Amino acid sequence: MSTDLKIVKKEGEMPADTTDDLAEIQVTPPKHLDQAASHLWTNLIPEIRKMGYLKKVDQANLELYCKYYSMYLASEELIRKQGLWLYNKDHEAVKRSPGATQLDACVKGLRELGHELGLSFDAGMRTLSVGEPKQEKKTPLQGVKFGAEV
């Protein structure tokens, strides 16, 4: 007995896993996010849904963005406790603390993902379109009023 399965698709039908990609991003934070990341998710989603350009396909990047934010906060706390530098027995700074190194990585990740997702000020400004003001063409015949626009 053969256990080979045949998948038959109708012509023009999208695979099941991609038809959902253009759906709205879920409102509730994914369960695997910690408290700080979930809090950021809860604050961002209403604004993201208003803009309407991020979809389910962008959700993984938004999850990473929220996770980087949470790690950023944890890095700040570690720096508060341990400082920016590790010192030798002579009290000379010899190495940056792990919190400082992690903070740098988080900032870089937040910038990159924020830019990609359109969550940065710069990206937001690019979505605004500022057109040239319309200038009316004035011709000498417009004052004559022939009954038609010239």
Tab-separated table of N, CA and C in Angstrom:
chain	number	residue	atom	x	y	z
A	1	MET	N	0.838	-1.170	0.000
A	1	MET	CA	0.000	0.000	0.000
A	1	MET	C	0.890	1.243	0.000
A	2	SER	N	0.660	2.130	-0.926
A	2	SER	CA	1.477	3.334	-1.058
A	2	SER	C	0.894	4.454	-0.213
A	3	THR	N	1.779	5.237	0.424
A	3	THR	CA	1.327	6.364	1.236
A	3	THR	C	1.663	7.684	0.570
A	4	ASP	N	1.950	7.651	-0.727
A	4	ASP	CA	2.255	8.887	-1.445
A	4	ASP	C	0.997	9.745	-1.521
A	5	LEU	N	1.169	11.005	-1.207
A	5	LEU	CA	0.051	11.941	-1.281
A	5	LEU	C	0.216	12.829	-2.495
A	6	LYS	N	-0.883	13.078	-3.148
A	6	LYS	CA	-0.861	14.009	-4.270
A	6	LYS	C	-1.593	15.269	-3.844
A	7	ILE	N	-0.987	16.399	-4.088
A	7	ILE	CA	-1.637	17.671	-3.812
A	7	ILE	C	-2.105	18.230	-5.138
A	8	VAL	N	-3.394	18.383	-5.244
A	8	VAL	CA	-3.973	18.892	-6.478
A	8	VAL	C	-4.463	20.299	-6.206
A	9	LYS	N	-3.970	21.227	-7.000
A	9	LYS	CA	-4.391	22.619	-6.868
A	9	LYS	C	-5.153	23.027	-8.106
A	10	LYS	N	-6.112	23.904	-7.908
A	10	LYS	CA	-6.830	24.470	-9.034
A	10	LYS	C	-5.921	25.482	-9.706
A	11	GLU	N	-6.096	25.651	-10.980
A	11	GLU	CA	-5.269	26.598	-11.720
A	11	GLU	C	-5.475	28.010	-11.174
A	12	GLY	N	-4.374	28.716	-10.911
A	12	GLY	CA	-4.436	30.084	-10.413
A	12	GLY	C	-4.612	30.179	-8.910
A	13	GLU	N	-4.766	29.047	-8.211
A	13	GLU	CA	-4.969	29.056	-6.767
A	13	GLU	C	-3.637	29.289	-6.062
A	14	MET	N	-3.649	30.172	-5.069
A	14	MET	CA	-2.450	30.463	-4.288
A	14	MET	C	-2.253	29.367	-3.252
A	15	PRO	N	-1.004	29.037	-2.905
A	15	PRO	CA	-0.773	28.082	-1.818
A	15	PRO	C	-1.404	28.608	-0.533
A	16	ALA	N	-1.901	27.725	0.304
A	16	ALA	CA	-2.623	28.109	1.522
A	16	ALA	C	-1.797	28.995	2.437
A	17	ASP	N	-0.489	28.757	2.502
A	17	ASP	CA	0.336	29.522	3.433
A	17	ASP	C	0.599	30.952	2.973
A	18	THR	N	0.379	31.290	1.711
A	18	THR	CA	0.641	32.656	1.256
A	18	THR	C	-0.630	33.483	1.138
A	19	THR	N	-1.802	32.882	1.116
A	19	THR	CA	-3.033	33.659	0.982
A	19	THR	C	-3.278	34.518	2.210
A	20	ASP	N	-2.723	34.129	3.347
A	20	ASP	CA	-2.925	34.851	4.594
A	20	ASP	C	-1.920	35.980	4.780
A	21	ASP	N	-0.883	36.040	3.954
A	21	ASP	CA	0.188	37.015	4.132
A	21	ASP	C	-0.264	38.464	4.053
A	22	LEU	N	-1.330	38.741	3.350
A	22	LEU	CA	-1.804	40.116	3.211
A	22	LEU	C	-2.922	40.450	4.187
A	23	ALA	N	-3.185	39.538	5.121
A	23	ALA	CA	-4.165	39.806	6.170
A	23	ALA	C	-3.571	40.809	7.149
A	24	GLU	N	-4.428	41.359	7.988
A	24	GLU	CA	-3.970	42.312	9.001
A	24	GLU	C	-3.090	41.607	10.037
A	25	ILE	N	-2.148	42.351	10.594
A	25	ILE	CA	-1.318	41.839	11.688
A	25	ILE	C	-2.221	41.639	12.899
A	26	GLN	N	-1.970	40.579	13.649
A	26	GLN	CA	-2.798	40.296	14.820
A	26	GLN	C	-2.688	41.417	15.849
A	27	VAL	N	-3.797	41.652	16.546
A	27	VAL	CA	-3.858	42.728	17.528
A	27	VAL	C	-3.153	42.320	18.823
A	28	THR	N	-3.369	41.102	19.255
A	28	THR	CA	-2.768	40.648	20.505
A	28	THR	C	-1.311	40.260	20.281
A	29	PRO	N	-0.448	40.538	21.248
A	29	PRO	CA	0.964	40.172	21.085
A	29	PRO	C	1.129	38.654	21.017
A	30	PRO	N	2.069	38.172	20.217
A	30	PRO	CA	2.350	36.738	20.202
A	30	PRO	C	2.740	36.266	21.615
A	31	LYS	N	2.349	35.058	21.952
A	31	LYS	CA	2.551	34.529	23.308
A	31	LYS	C	4.023	34.397	23.695
A	32	HIS	N	4.907	34.225	22.737
A	32	HIS	CA	6.325	34.030	23.078
A	32	HIS	C	7.048	35.327	23.435
A	33	LEU	N	6.424	36.479	23.225
A	33	LEU	CA	7.069	37.748	23.588
A	33	LEU	C	6.988	37.956	25.093
A	34	ASP	N	8.045	38.524	25.668
A	34	ASP	CA	8.035	38.801	27.104
A	34	ASP	C	7.192	40.047	27.386
A	35	GLN	N	7.132	40.446	28.641
A	35	GLN	CA	6.244	41.532	29.054
A	35	GLN	C	6.567	42.863	28.361
A	36	ALA	N	7.837	43.243	28.318
A	36	ALA	CA	8.213	44.520	27.705
A	36	ALA	C	7.929	44.515	26.199
A	37	ALA	N	8.255	43.412	25.528
A	37	ALA	CA	8.002	43.311	24.088
A	37	ALA	C	6.498	43.313	23.816
A	38	SER	N	5.731	42.619	24.647
A	38	SER	CA	4.271	42.591	24.496
A	38	SER	C	3.668	43.972	24.707
A	39	HIS	N	4.208	44.698	25.665
A	39	HIS	CA	3.718	46.061	25.935
A	39	HIS	C	3.954	46.969	24.723
A	40	LEU	N	5.138	46.874	24.132
A	40	LEU	CA	5.432	47.671	22.939
A	40	LEU	C	4.499	47.267	21.805
A	41	TRP	N	4.305	45.963	21.612
A	41	TRP	CA	3.401	45.456	20.571
A	41	TRP	C	2.008	46.081	20.747
A	42	THR	N	1.506	46.051	21.969
A	42	THR	CA	0.168	46.578	22.265
A	42	THR	C	0.073	48.062	21.947
A	43	ASN	N	1.158	48.802	22.164
A	43	ASN	CA	1.152	50.237	21.872
A	43	ASN	C	1.322	50.537	20.385
A	44	LEU	N	2.075	49.711	19.675
A	44	LEU	CA	2.336	49.959	18.255
A	44	LEU	C	1.184	49.547	17.335
A	45	ILE	N	0.540	48.439	17.638
A	45	ILE	CA	-0.447	47.869	16.724
A	45	ILE	C	-1.572	48.836	16.347
A	46	PRO	N	-2.173	49.570	17.268
A	46	PRO	CA	-3.239	50.489	16.836
A	46	PRO	C	-2.756	51.503	15.786
A	47	GLU	N	-1.539	52.016	15.964
A	47	GLU	CA	-1.003	52.982	14.997
A	47	GLU	C	-0.666	52.302	13.673
A	48	ILE	N	-0.099	51.110	13.739
A	48	ILE	CA	0.250	50.372	12.525
A	48	ILE	C	-1.000	50.038	11.732
A	49	ARG	N	-2.061	49.649	12.431
A	49	ARG	CA	-3.303	49.305	11.734
A	49	ARG	C	-3.952	50.544	11.108
A	50	LYS	N	-3.789	51.701	11.743
A	50	LYS	CA	-4.306	52.941	11.152
A	50	LYS	C	-3.611	53.228	9.828
A	51	MET	N	-2.282	53.043	9.818
A	51	MET	CA	-1.518	53.291	8.593
A	51	MET	C	-1.866	52.267	7.530
A	52	GLY	N	-2.085	51.032	7.952
A	52	GLY	CA	-2.554	50.002	7.041
A	52	GLY	C	-1.539	49.387	6.101
A	53	TYR	N	-0.282	49.775	6.180
A	53	TYR	CA	0.651	49.222	5.207
A	53	TYR	C	1.380	47.985	5.684
A	54	LEU	N	1.403	47.706	6.970
A	54	LEU	CA	2.048	46.483	7.447
A	54	LEU	C	1.008	45.377	7.522
A	55	LYS	N	1.372	44.240	7.011
A	55	LYS	CA	0.457	43.102	6.959
A	55	LYS	C	1.065	41.914	7.691
A	56	LYS	N	0.354	40.817	7.691
A	56	LYS	CA	0.799	39.604	8.390
A	56	LYS	C	2.192	39.166	7.945
A	57	VAL	N	2.514	39.387	6.687
A	57	VAL	CA	3.833	39.017	6.176
A	57	VAL	C	4.949	39.782	6.900
A	58	ASP	N	4.639	40.939	7.470
A	58	ASP	CA	5.612	41.755	8.203
A	58	ASP	C	5.680	41.409	9.687
A	59	GLN	N	4.841	40.492	10.140
A	59	GLN	CA	4.722	40.222	11.567
A	59	GLN	C	6.023	39.730	12.194
A	60	ALA	N	6.753	38.881	11.505
A	60	ALA	CA	8.007	38.364	12.077
A	60	ALA	C	8.986	39.505	12.352
A	61	ASN	N	9.077	40.462	11.436
A	61	ASN	CA	9.981	41.599	11.658
A	61	ASN	C	9.494	42.476	12.803
A	62	LEU	N	8.183	42.629	12.936
A	62	LEU	CA	7.656	43.408	14.050
A	62	LEU	C	7.915	42.699	15.375
A	63	GLU	N	7.809	41.370	15.383
A	63	GLU	CA	8.135	40.605	16.588
A	63	GLU	C	9.594	40.823	16.979
A	64	LEU	N	10.484	40.763	15.986
A	64	LEU	CA	11.908	41.005	16.264
A	64	LEU	C	12.138	42.417	16.783
A	65	TYR	N	11.449	43.385	16.205
A	65	TYR	CA	11.569	44.776	16.642
A	65	TYR	C	11.194	44.891	18.131
A	66	CYS	N	10.070	44.279	18.502
A	66	CYS	CA	9.625	44.328	19.896
A	66	CYS	C	10.603	43.592	20.808
A	67	LYS	N	11.156	42.484	20.341
A	67	LYS	CA	12.129	41.724	21.128
A	67	LYS	C	13.414	42.531	21.333
A	68	TYR	N	13.882	43.185	20.263
A	68	TYR	CA	15.069	44.039	20.400
A	68	TYR	C	14.822	45.141	21.436
A	69	TYR	N	13.627	45.700	21.435
A	69	TYR	CA	13.293	46.742	22.398
A	69	TYR	C	13.384	46.188	23.827
A	70	SER	N	12.842	44.996	24.032
A	70	SER	CA	12.900	44.366	25.346
A	70	SER	C	14.351	44.110	25.764
A	71	MET	N	15.157	43.619	24.828
A	71	MET	CA	16.574	43.375	25.115
A	71	MET	C	17.305	44.685	25.396
A	72	TYR	N	16.917	45.745	24.698
A	72	TYR	CA	17.491	47.068	24.924
A	72	TYR	C	17.244	47.500	26.376
A	73	LEU	N	16.018	47.326	26.852
A	73	LEU	CA	15.688	47.697	28.231
A	73	LEU	C	16.487	46.859	29.230
A	74	ALA	N	16.629	45.560	28.952
A	74	ALA	CA	17.405	44.686	29.830
A	74	ALA	C	18.877	45.105	29.831
A	75	SER	N	19.394	45.526	28.677
A	75	SER	CA	20.782	45.990	28.577
A	75	SER	C	20.988	47.255	29.394
A	76	GLU	N	20.021	48.163	29.338
A	76	GLU	CA	20.117	49.386	30.141
A	76	GLU	C	20.159	49.059	31.633
A	77	GLU	N	19.335	48.097	32.042
A	77	GLU	CA	19.315	47.698	33.448
A	77	GLU	C	20.651	47.080	33.861
A	78	LEU	N	21.219	46.255	33.002
A	78	LEU	CA	22.519	45.640	33.287
A	78	LEU	C	23.605	46.713	33.392
A	79	ILE	N	23.563	47.708	32.520
A	79	ILE	CA	24.540	48.808	32.579
A	79	ILE	C	24.360	49.599	33.869
A	80	ARG	N	23.120	49.793	34.291
A	80	ARG	CA	22.857	50.510	35.539
A	80	ARG	C	23.491	49.770	36.729
A	81	LYS	N	23.425	48.440	36.688
A	81	LYS	CA	23.976	47.638	37.790
A	81	LYS	C	25.493	47.479	37.703
A	82	GLN	N	26.022	47.217	36.494
A	82	GLN	CA	27.430	46.868	36.343
A	82	GLN	C	28.299	47.983	35.791
A	83	GLY	N	27.685	48.981	35.183
A	83	GLY	CA	28.456	50.042	34.552
A	83	GLY	C	28.778	49.713	33.097
A	84	LEU	N	29.427	50.653	32.427
A	84	LEU	CA	29.761	50.492	31.009
A	84	LEU	C	31.046	49.702	30.780
A	85	TRP	N	31.896	49.636	31.812
A	85	TRP	CA	33.214	49.005	31.639
A	85	TRP	C	33.462	47.958	32.693
A	86	LEU	N	34.272	46.981	32.339
A	86	LEU	CA	34.785	46.009	33.299
A	86	LEU	C	36.194	46.465	33.667
A	87	TYR	N	36.512	46.389	34.952
A	87	TYR	CA	37.785	46.921	35.449
A	87	TYR	C	38.674	45.793	35.976
A	88	ASN	N	39.966	46.010	35.875
A	88	ASN	CA	40.912	45.050	36.457
A	88	ASN	C	41.112	45.393	37.934
A	89	LYS	N	42.014	44.655	38.590
A	89	LYS	CA	42.237	44.855	40.032
A	89	LYS	C	42.824	46.223	40.356
A	90	ASP	N	43.411	46.879	39.325
A	90	ASP	CA	43.971	48.220	39.529
A	90	ASP	C	42.955	49.316	39.199
A	91	HIS	N	41.718	48.907	39.019
A	91	HIS	CA	40.619	49.817	38.706
A	91	HIS	C	40.786	50.533	37.364
A	92	GLU	N	41.415	49.824	36.418
A	92	GLU	CA	41.563	50.356	35.065
A	92	GLU	C	40.520	49.681	34.172
A	93	ALA	N	39.853	50.472	33.374
A	93	ALA	CA	38.858	49.913	32.451
A	93	ALA	C	39.581	49.059	31.417
A	94	VAL	N	39.175	47.803	31.301
A	94	VAL	CA	39.858	46.897	30.373
A	94	VAL	C	38.947	46.409	29.246
A	95	LYS	N	37.650	46.475	29.458
A	95	LYS	CA	36.736	45.917	28.466
A	95	LYS	C	35.344	46.492	28.674
A	96	ARG	N	34.636	46.666	27.581
A	96	ARG	CA	33.245	47.114	27.705
A	96	ARG	C	32.419	46.018	28.357
A	97	SER	N	31.438	46.419	29.110
A	97	SER	CA	30.594	45.427	29.782
A	97	SER	C	29.703	44.720	28.765
A	98	PRO	N	29.270	43.502	29.071
A	98	PRO	CA	28.358	42.788	28.171
A	98	PRO	C	27.071	43.574	27.920
A	99	GLY	N	26.609	44.310	28.923
A	99	GLY	CA	25.397	45.128	28.740
A	99	GLY	C	25.589	46.205	27.692
A	100	ALA	N	26.771	46.838	27.683
A	100	ALA	CA	27.049	47.888	26.702
A	100	ALA	C	27.145	47.312	25.299
A	101	THR	N	27.777	46.150	25.183
A	101	THR	CA	27.893	45.494	23.881
A	101	THR	C	26.515	45.106	23.367
A	102	GLN	N	25.687	44.542	24.260
A	102	GLN	CA	24.330	44.139	23.878
A	102	GLN	C	23.491	45.361	23.518
A	103	LEU	N	23.649	46.443	24.244
A	103	LEU	CA	22.898	47.665	23.963
A	103	LEU	C	23.182	48.156	22.544
A	104	ASP	N	24.454	48.147	22.153
A	104	ASP	CA	24.820	48.563	20.795
A	104	ASP	C	24.139	47.699	19.742
A	105	ALA	N	24.139	46.384	19.961
A	105	ALA	CA	23.509	45.470	19.011
A	105	ALA	C	22.005	45.716	18.925
A	106	CYS	N	21.385	45.991	20.058
A	106	CYS	CA	19.940	46.262	20.070
A	106	CYS	C	19.605	47.554	19.329
A	107	VAL	N	20.392	48.590	19.557
A	107	VAL	CA	20.160	49.862	18.870
A	107	VAL	C	20.282	49.676	17.362
A	108	LYS	N	21.291	48.946	16.939
A	108	LYS	CA	21.476	48.681	15.511
A	108	LYS	C	20.278	47.907	14.951
A	109	GLY	N	19.857	46.876	15.660
A	109	GLY	CA	18.705	46.092	15.217
A	109	GLY	C	17.431	46.909	15.175
A	110	LEU	N	17.215	47.741	16.188
A	110	LEU	CA	16.026	48.596	16.210
A	110	LEU	C	16.017	49.573	15.037
A	111	ARG	N	17.187	50.157	14.767
A	111	ARG	CA	17.279	51.094	13.634
A	111	ARG	C	16.958	50.403	12.312
A	112	GLU	N	17.604	49.268	12.090
A	112	GLU	CA	17.421	48.561	10.816
A	112	GLU	C	15.980	48.098	10.631
A	113	LEU	N	15.432	47.443	11.650
A	113	LEU	CA	14.067	46.946	11.526
A	113	LEU	C	13.060	48.092	11.512
A	114	GLY	N	13.305	49.112	12.314
A	114	GLY	CA	12.409	50.263	12.325
A	114	GLY	C	12.350	50.934	10.970
A	115	HIS	N	13.505	51.057	10.338
A	115	HIS	CA	13.566	51.651	9.005
A	115	HIS	C	12.821	50.770	7.998
A	116	GLU	N	13.070	49.467	8.083
A	116	GLU	CA	12.435	48.521	7.168
A	116	GLU	C	10.916	48.497	7.340
A	117	LEU	N	10.458	48.631	8.577
A	117	LEU	CA	9.029	48.592	8.860
A	117	LEU	C	8.363	49.958	8.721
A	118	GLY	N	9.155	51.000	8.525
A	118	GLY	CA	8.586	52.344	8.422
A	118	GLY	C	8.245	52.933	9.773
A	119	LEU	N	8.937	52.506	10.823
A	119	LEU	CA	8.655	52.978	12.174
A	119	LEU	C	9.593	54.086	12.625
A	120	SER	N	10.483	54.506	11.757
A	120	SER	CA	11.399	55.580	12.129
A	120	SER	C	10.846	56.913	11.644
A	121	PHE	N	11.340	57.976	12.234
A	121	PHE	CA	10.910	59.315	11.820
A	121	PHE	C	11.243	59.531	10.345
A	122	ASP	N	12.443	59.130	9.946
A	122	ASP	CA	12.885	59.286	8.565
A	122	ASP	C	11.971	58.531	7.610
A	123	ALA	N	11.652	57.285	7.937
A	123	ALA	CA	10.782	56.484	7.077
A	123	ALA	C	9.386	57.086	7.028
A	124	GLY	N	8.919	57.587	8.158
A	124	GLY	CA	7.600	58.217	8.190
A	124	GLY	C	7.539	59.465	7.334
A	125	MET	N	8.614	60.228	7.321
A	125	MET	CA	8.644	61.441	6.511
A	125	MET	C	8.618	61.114	5.022
A	126	ARG	N	9.226	59.989	4.638
A	126	ARG	CA	9.235	59.610	3.226
A	126	ARG	C	7.858	59.213	2.723
A	127	THR	N	6.953	58.819	3.641
A	127	THR	CA	5.616	58.428	3.207
A	127	THR	C	4.735	59.643	2.962
A	128	LEU	N	5.134	60.780	3.481
A	128	LEU	CA	4.375	61.997	3.217
A	128	LEU	C	4.728	62.516	1.829
A	129	SER	N	3.725	62.934	1.099
A	129	SER	CA	4.035	63.493	-0.213
A	129	SER	C	3.728	64.978	-0.185
A	130	VAL	N	4.718	65.719	-0.486
A	130	VAL	CA	4.568	67.163	-0.542
A	130	VAL	C	4.719	67.546	-1.997
A	131	GLY	N	3.602	67.914	-2.593
A	131	GLY	CA	3.621	68.244	-4.007
A	131	GLY	C	3.880	69.719	-4.230
A	132	GLU	N	4.189	70.016	-5.456
A	132	GLU	CA	4.361	71.411	-5.830
A	132	GLU	C	3.004	72.106	-5.778
A	133	PRO	N	2.953	73.350	-5.320
A	133	PRO	CA	1.673	74.059	-5.319
A	133	PRO	C	1.206	74.280	-6.753
A	134	LYS	N	-0.108	74.138	-6.927
A	134	LYS	CA	-0.660	74.334	-8.265
A	134	LYS	C	-0.622	75.813	-8.613
A	135	GLN	N	-0.144	76.078	-9.785
A	135	GLN	CA	-0.118	77.449	-10.255
A	135	GLN	C	-1.112	77.566	-11.400
A	136	GLU	N	-1.997	78.528	-11.245
A	136	GLU	CA	-2.982	78.723	-12.301
A	136	GLU	C	-2.325	79.411	-13.481
A	137	LYS	N	-2.655	78.903	-14.639
A	137	LYS	CA	-2.146	79.545	-15.852
A	137	LYS	C	-3.079	80.700	-16.194
A	138	LYS	N	-2.518	81.844	-16.255
A	138	LYS	CA	-3.296	83.036	-16.617
A	138	LYS	C	-2.945	83.410	-18.053
A	139	THR	N	-3.958	83.517	-18.827
A	139	THR	CA	-3.759	83.976	-20.195
A	139	THR	C	-4.589	85.237	-20.391
A	140	PRO	N	-4.222	86.046	-21.336
A	140	PRO	CA	-4.986	87.270	-21.573
A	140	PRO	C	-6.429	87.002	-21.988
A	141	LEU	N	-6.713	85.827	-22.546
A	141	LEU	CA	-8.066	85.538	-23.025
A	141	LEU	C	-9.021	85.153	-21.895
A	142	GLN	N	-8.512	84.832	-20.706
A	142	GLN	CA	-9.386	84.437	-19.606
A	142	GLN	C	-10.275	85.599	-19.160
A	143	GLY	N	-9.836	86.784	-19.269
A	143	GLY	CA	-10.632	87.936	-18.863
A	143	GLY	C	-11.766	88.245	-19.822
A	144	VAL	N	-11.731	87.704	-21.019
A	144	VAL	CA	-12.743	87.993	-22.037
A	144	VAL	C	-14.024	87.223	-21.782
A	145	LYS	N	-13.967	86.091	-21.186
A	145	LYS	CA	-15.107	85.236	-20.863
A	145	LYS	C	-15.924	84.891	-22.107
A	146	PHE	N	-15.341	84.045	-22.931
A	146	PHE	CA	-16.012	83.577	-24.134
A	146	PHE	C	-17.023	82.476	-23.833
A	147	GLY	N	-17.136	82.040	-22.556
A	147	GLY	CA	-18.056	80.963	-22.228
A	147	GLY	C	-17.341	79.610	-22.138
A	148	ALA	N	-16.090	79.596	-22.408
A	148	ALA	CA	-15.312	78.364	-22.309
A	148	ALA	C	-14.002	78.697	-21.626
A	149	GLU	N	-13.490	77.702	-20.923
A	149	GLU	CA	-12.179	77.889	-20.299
A	149	GLU	C	-11.111	77.905	-21.367
A	150	VAL	N	-10.213	78.814	-21.281
A	150	VAL	CA	-9.123	78.889	-22.260
A	150	VAL	C	-7.850	78.491	-21.593
